[in-house]
Amino acid sequence: MKNLIVFIAVGLLISVSAFGQIKPKQDDWVAYDLTHDFLLDAPQGLEQSWRSNGHSLSFTDDVQFSEGSNFSFAYGIGFTSNNYYNNLSIETDPGNGLEFISFLDTDTVNSNKLTVQYIHIPIELRFRSNPNQKGNFFRFYVGAKVGVRINSYSKLITDQFNRQFNDLGSLNRFMYGAYTRIGYSFINIYAYYSLSDLFSDQLYPVGVNPALAFTEKFSPGTPISVGISLTL
């Protein structure tokens, strides 16, 4: 998995270099989204933390509908990392590889994080107002992105131990959803709504705590990301 991540990172750097060649010809060729990530309609018992965060970096090419038009279409490639802090425990049995899911007692936990990382392809329908004398303009973008999971892990830290479980198979391999980016100059408001489930459609085994674990498909809620976006 580490080799795959290195390979993808090199690919992104090559993409940056390629897009860099066209950067003087267009605006908004790169976007960085810093978000608060949470799960909408979370089930009873799931306690979410304000610490949950997301990071998304996208490189896009912009194609105007016609010369001088305020509307354009964009496409590209990017990387997304979602970090959910909550009391949902995901552990892997080293003997058979089965993943156990349960709710933790937050009084005994210092930190519990689920990280899911994707390579994604964004497409956008863009509107930009005419720039003022300083070159600043208003933007309203509506987009969608489709991604494939390249890395995932859960990390649990208590006073007694520090455990990490990698390559979680119970998570959905693919992600897809819709987003909007609205702003002025290089600062924007960003919001993403997932249309895919965070977990796959499989049945889960009873967890390490049978009183708190699940014996059938568990849906933690709909992934949502809201925050700020910086564009160049």
CSV table of C-alpha atoms in Angstrom, one decimal:
chain,number,residue,atom,x,y,z
A,1,MET,CA,0.0,0.0,0.0
A,2,LYS,CA,2.9,2.4,0.8
A,3,ASN,CA,4.3,1.8,-2.7
A,4,LEU,CA,0.9,2.5,-4.2
A,5,ILE,CA,0.6,5.8,-2.3
A,6,VAL,CA,4.1,6.8,-3.4
A,7,PHE,CA,3.2,6.0,-7.0
A,8,ILE,CA,0.0,8.1,-6.8
A,9,ALA,CA,1.9,11.0,-5.2
A,10,VAL,CA,4.3,11.0,-8.1
A,11,GLY,CA,1.4,10.9,-10.5
A,12,LEU,CA,-0.1,13.9,-8.9
A,13,LEU,CA,3.2,15.8,-9.0
A,14,ILE,CA,3.3,15.0,-12.8
A,15,SER,CA,-0.3,16.3,-13.1
A,16,VAL,CA,0.7,19.5,-11.2
A,17,SER,CA,3.5,20.0,-13.7
A,18,ALA,CA,1.3,19.4,-16.7
A,19,PHE,CA,-1.4,21.7,-15.4
A,20,GLY,CA,1.3,24.3,-14.5
A,21,GLN,CA,1.9,24.6,-18.3
A,22,ILE,CA,-1.6,26.0,-18.8
A,23,LYS,CA,-1.9,27.9,-15.6
A,24,PRO,CA,-1.2,31.3,-17.2
A,25,LYS,CA,-4.2,30.7,-19.6
A,26,GLN,CA,-6.8,30.2,-16.9
A,27,ASP,CA,-8.0,30.8,-13.4
A,28,ASP,CA,-8.8,28.3,-10.6
A,29,TRP,CA,-6.6,25.5,-11.8
A,30,VAL,CA,-6.0,24.3,-8.3
A,31,ALA,CA,-8.3,24.2,-5.3
A,32,TYR,CA,-7.6,23.2,-1.6
A,33,ASP,CA,-10.7,22.4,0.5
A,34,LEU,CA,-10.4,22.4,4.3
A,35,THR,CA,-13.5,21.0,5.9
A,36,HIS,CA,-15.3,19.8,9.0
A,37,ASP,CA,-16.5,16.2,8.2
A,38,PHE,CA,-19.5,14.7,9.9
A,39,LEU,CA,-22.1,12.0,9.4
A,40,LEU,CA,-25.7,13.2,8.8
A,41,ASP,CA,-28.5,11.1,10.3
A,42,ALA,CA,-26.1,9.3,12.5
A,43,PRO,CA,-27.6,6.3,14.4
A,44,GLN,CA,-28.3,6.6,18.1
A,45,GLY,CA,-25.2,6.0,20.2
A,46,LEU,CA,-22.7,7.5,17.7
A,47,GLU,CA,-20.9,10.4,19.3
A,48,GLN,CA,-19.1,12.7,16.8
A,49,SER,CA,-16.3,15.0,17.6
A,50,TRP,CA,-15.7,18.6,16.5
A,51,ARG,CA,-12.1,17.4,15.6
A,52,SER,CA,-13.3,15.6,12.5
A,53,ASN,CA,-11.7,17.1,9.5
A,54,GLY,CA,-11.2,16.7,5.7
A,55,HIS,CA,-8.6,17.8,3.2
A,56,SER,CA,-9.1,17.8,-0.6
A,57,LEU,CA,-6.7,19.0,-3.3
A,58,SER,CA,-7.8,19.2,-6.9
A,59,PHE,CA,-6.1,20.1,-10.1
A,60,THR,CA,-8.4,21.0,-13.0
A,61,ASP,CA,-8.4,22.2,-16.6
A,62,ASP,CA,-10.9,24.9,-17.5
A,63,VAL,CA,-12.7,24.9,-20.9
A,64,GLN,CA,-14.9,27.9,-21.8
A,65,PHE,CA,-18.1,27.3,-23.6
A,66,SER,CA,-17.3,30.2,-25.9
A,67,GLU,CA,-14.8,33.0,-26.1
A,68,GLY,CA,-15.6,35.7,-23.5
A,69,SER,CA,-18.3,33.5,-21.9
A,70,ASN,CA,-18.8,33.6,-18.1
A,71,PHE,CA,-19.5,29.9,-18.1
A,72,SER,CA,-17.1,27.0,-18.4
A,73,PHE,CA,-16.6,23.3,-17.8
A,74,ALA,CA,-13.7,21.9,-15.7
A,75,TYR,CA,-12.3,18.4,-15.1
A,76,GLY,CA,-9.2,17.1,-13.4
A,77,ILE,CA,-7.7,14.9,-10.7
A,78,GLY,CA,-7.3,15.1,-7.0
A,79,PHE,CA,-6.8,13.6,-3.6
A,80,THR,CA,-9.2,13.5,-0.6
A,81,SER,CA,-8.6,12.5,3.0
A,82,ASN,CA,-11.5,12.3,5.4
A,83,ASN,CA,-10.8,12.0,9.2
A,84,TYR,CA,-13.7,11.0,11.4
A,85,TYR,CA,-13.3,11.3,15.2
A,86,ASN,CA,-16.1,9.5,17.0
A,87,ASN,CA,-16.8,6.5,19.3
A,88,LEU,CA,-17.2,4.0,16.5
A,89,SER,CA,-14.5,1.2,16.9
A,90,ILE,CA,-13.4,-0.8,13.9
A,91,GLU,CA,-10.9,-3.6,14.7
A,92,THR,CA,-9.5,-6.4,12.6
A,93,ASP,CA,-9.1,-10.0,13.9
A,94,PRO,CA,-5.5,-10.9,13.0
A,95,GLY,CA,-6.5,-14.6,12.9
A,96,ASN,CA,-9.3,-14.5,10.3
A,97,GLY,CA,-9.3,-10.9,9.0
A,98,LEU,CA,-12.9,-10.2,10.1
A,99,GLU,CA,-13.6,-6.7,11.2
A,100,PHE,CA,-15.4,-6.0,14.4
A,101,ILE,CA,-17.5,-2.9,14.9
A,102,SER,CA,-18.8,-1.5,18.2
A,103,PHE,CA,-19.4,1.7,20.1
A,104,LEU,CA,-16.7,2.7,22.6
A,105,ASP,CA,-17.1,4.1,26.1
A,106,THR,CA,-15.8,7.7,25.5
A,107,ASP,CA,-14.8,8.0,29.2
A,108,THR,CA,-11.9,5.5,28.5
A,109,VAL,CA,-10.8,6.8,25.1
A,110,ASN,CA,-8.2,9.6,24.5
A,111,SER,CA,-8.6,9.5,20.7
A,112,ASN,CA,-10.5,7.3,18.2
A,113,LYS,CA,-10.1,8.2,14.5
A,114,LEU,CA,-11.2,6.6,11.2
A,115,THR,CA,-9.3,7.9,8.2
A,116,VAL,CA,-10.3,7.2,4.6
A,117,GLN,CA,-8.3,8.5,1.6
A,118,TYR,CA,-9.3,8.6,-2.1
A,119,ILE,CA,-8.0,9.6,-5.5
A,120,HIS,CA,-10.8,11.4,-7.1
A,121,ILE,CA,-11.9,12.9,-10.5
A,122,PRO,CA,-13.8,16.2,-10.2
A,123,ILE,CA,-16.0,17.7,-12.9
A,124,GLU,CA,-17.5,21.2,-12.5
A,125,LEU,CA,-19.9,23.6,-14.2
A,126,ARG,CA,-18.5,27.0,-13.5
A,127,PHE,CA,-19.8,30.6,-13.5
A,128,ARG,CA,-17.4,33.5,-13.1
A,129,SER,CA,-18.4,37.1,-13.1
A,130,ASN,CA,-16.3,39.6,-15.1
A,131,PRO,CA,-13.1,40.5,-13.1
A,132,ASN,CA,-12.7,43.9,-11.6
A,133,GLN,CA,-9.7,46.2,-12.0
A,134,LYS,CA,-7.8,44.0,-9.5
A,135,GLY,CA,-8.6,40.8,-11.3
A,136,ASN,CA,-10.9,39.5,-8.7
A,137,PHE,CA,-14.3,37.9,-9.6
A,138,PHE,CA,-17.3,36.2,-8.0
A,139,ARG,CA,-17.5,32.4,-8.7
A,140,PHE,CA,-20.3,29.9,-8.4
A,141,TYR,CA,-19.3,26.3,-9.1
A,142,VAL,CA,-21.4,23.2,-9.0
A,143,GLY,CA,-19.5,19.9,-9.3
A,144,ALA,CA,-19.4,16.2,-8.7
A,145,LYS,CA,-16.5,13.9,-7.9
A,146,VAL,CA,-15.9,10.2,-8.1
A,147,GLY,CA,-13.1,8.5,-6.3
A,148,VAL,CA,-11.5,5.2,-5.4
A,149,ARG,CA,-10.3,4.3,-1.9
A,150,ILE,CA,-6.5,4.0,-1.8
A,151,ASN,CA,-5.9,3.9,2.0
A,152,SER,CA,-7.9,3.5,5.2
A,153,TYR,CA,-7.2,2.9,8.9
A,154,SER,CA,-8.7,3.2,12.3
A,155,LYS,CA,-6.6,4.4,15.2
A,156,LEU,CA,-7.6,4.0,18.9
A,157,ILE,CA,-5.6,5.6,21.7
A,158,THR,CA,-6.3,5.0,25.4
A,159,ASP,CA,-4.2,5.3,28.6
A,160,GLN,CA,-3.4,1.6,28.2
A,161,PHE,CA,-2.6,1.1,24.5
A,162,ASN,CA,-2.3,2.6,21.0
A,163,ARG,CA,-3.8,0.4,18.2
A,164,GLN,CA,-4.1,0.9,14.5
A,165,PHE,CA,-5.9,-1.3,12.0
A,166,ASN,CA,-5.1,-0.8,8.3
A,167,ASP,CA,-6.8,-1.5,4.9
A,168,LEU,CA,-10.4,-1.8,6.2
A,169,GLY,CA,-12.3,-4.0,3.8
A,170,SER,CA,-15.8,-3.1,5.3
A,171,LEU,CA,-15.5,0.4,3.8
A,172,ASN,CA,-16.8,1.1,0.4
A,173,ARG,CA,-14.2,0.9,-2.3
A,174,PHE,CA,-15.7,3.9,-4.2
A,175,MET,CA,-17.0,7.3,-3.3
A,176,TYR,CA,-19.1,9.7,-5.3
A,177,GLY,CA,-21.1,12.9,-4.5
A,178,ALA,CA,-22.0,16.5,-5.3
A,179,TYR,CA,-20.4,19.7,-4.1
A,180,THR,CA,-20.5,23.5,-4.6
A,181,ARG,CA,-17.9,26.2,-4.2
A,182,ILE,CA,-19.0,29.8,-3.9
A,183,GLY,CA,-16.7,32.7,-3.2
A,184,TYR,CA,-14.9,35.9,-4.2
A,185,SER,CA,-11.2,36.3,-5.1
A,186,PHE,CA,-9.4,33.2,-3.8
A,187,ILE,CA,-11.6,32.5,-0.8
A,188,ASN,CA,-14.7,30.3,-1.0
A,189,ILE,CA,-17.3,28.4,1.0
A,190,TYR,CA,-17.3,24.7,0.1
A,191,ALA,CA,-19.9,22.0,0.8
A,192,TYR,CA,-19.9,18.3,-0.2
A,193,TYR,CA,-22.8,15.8,0.0
A,194,SER,CA,-21.9,12.1,-0.4
A,195,LEU,CA,-24.2,10.0,-2.6
A,196,SER,CA,-22.4,6.8,-1.7
A,197,ASP,CA,-22.3,4.9,1.6
A,198,LEU,CA,-19.2,5.0,3.8
A,199,PHE,CA,-19.6,1.2,4.4
A,200,SER,CA,-20.1,-1.5,1.9
A,201,ASP,CA,-23.2,-3.7,1.7
A,202,GLN,CA,-21.9,-6.6,3.7
A,203,LEU,CA,-23.0,-8.1,7.0
A,204,TYR,CA,-20.7,-7.5,10.0
A,205,PRO,CA,-19.8,-10.1,12.6
A,206,VAL,CA,-20.5,-9.5,16.2
A,207,GLY,CA,-17.9,-7.2,17.7
A,208,VAL,CA,-15.6,-7.4,20.7
A,209,ASN,CA,-18.4,-6.2,22.9
A,210,PRO,CA,-21.5,-8.2,22.0
A,211,ALA,CA,-23.7,-5.8,24.1
A,212,LEU,CA,-22.8,-2.9,21.9
A,213,ALA,CA,-21.9,-4.5,18.5
A,214,PHE,CA,-23.9,-5.0,15.4
A,215,THR,CA,-24.9,-8.3,13.7
A,216,GLU,CA,-26.2,-6.8,10.4
A,217,LYS,CA,-25.4,-4.0,8.0
A,218,PHE,CA,-24.5,-0.9,9.9
A,219,SER,CA,-25.0,2.6,8.4
A,220,PRO,CA,-23.2,5.4,10.3
A,221,GLY,CA,-25.0,8.1,8.3
A,222,THR,CA,-24.3,10.2,5.2
A,223,PRO,CA,-20.8,11.7,4.9
A,224,ILE,CA,-21.0,15.5,4.7
A,225,SER,CA,-18.1,18.0,4.4
A,226,VAL,CA,-18.5,21.8,5.0
A,227,GLY,CA,-15.7,24.3,5.1
A,228,ILE,CA,-13.5,26.8,3.2
A,229,SER,CA,-11.8,26.5,-0.1
A,230,LEU,CA,-8.8,28.3,-1.5
A,231,THR,CA,-8.4,28.6,-5.2
A,232,LEU,CA,-5.6,29.7,-7.5
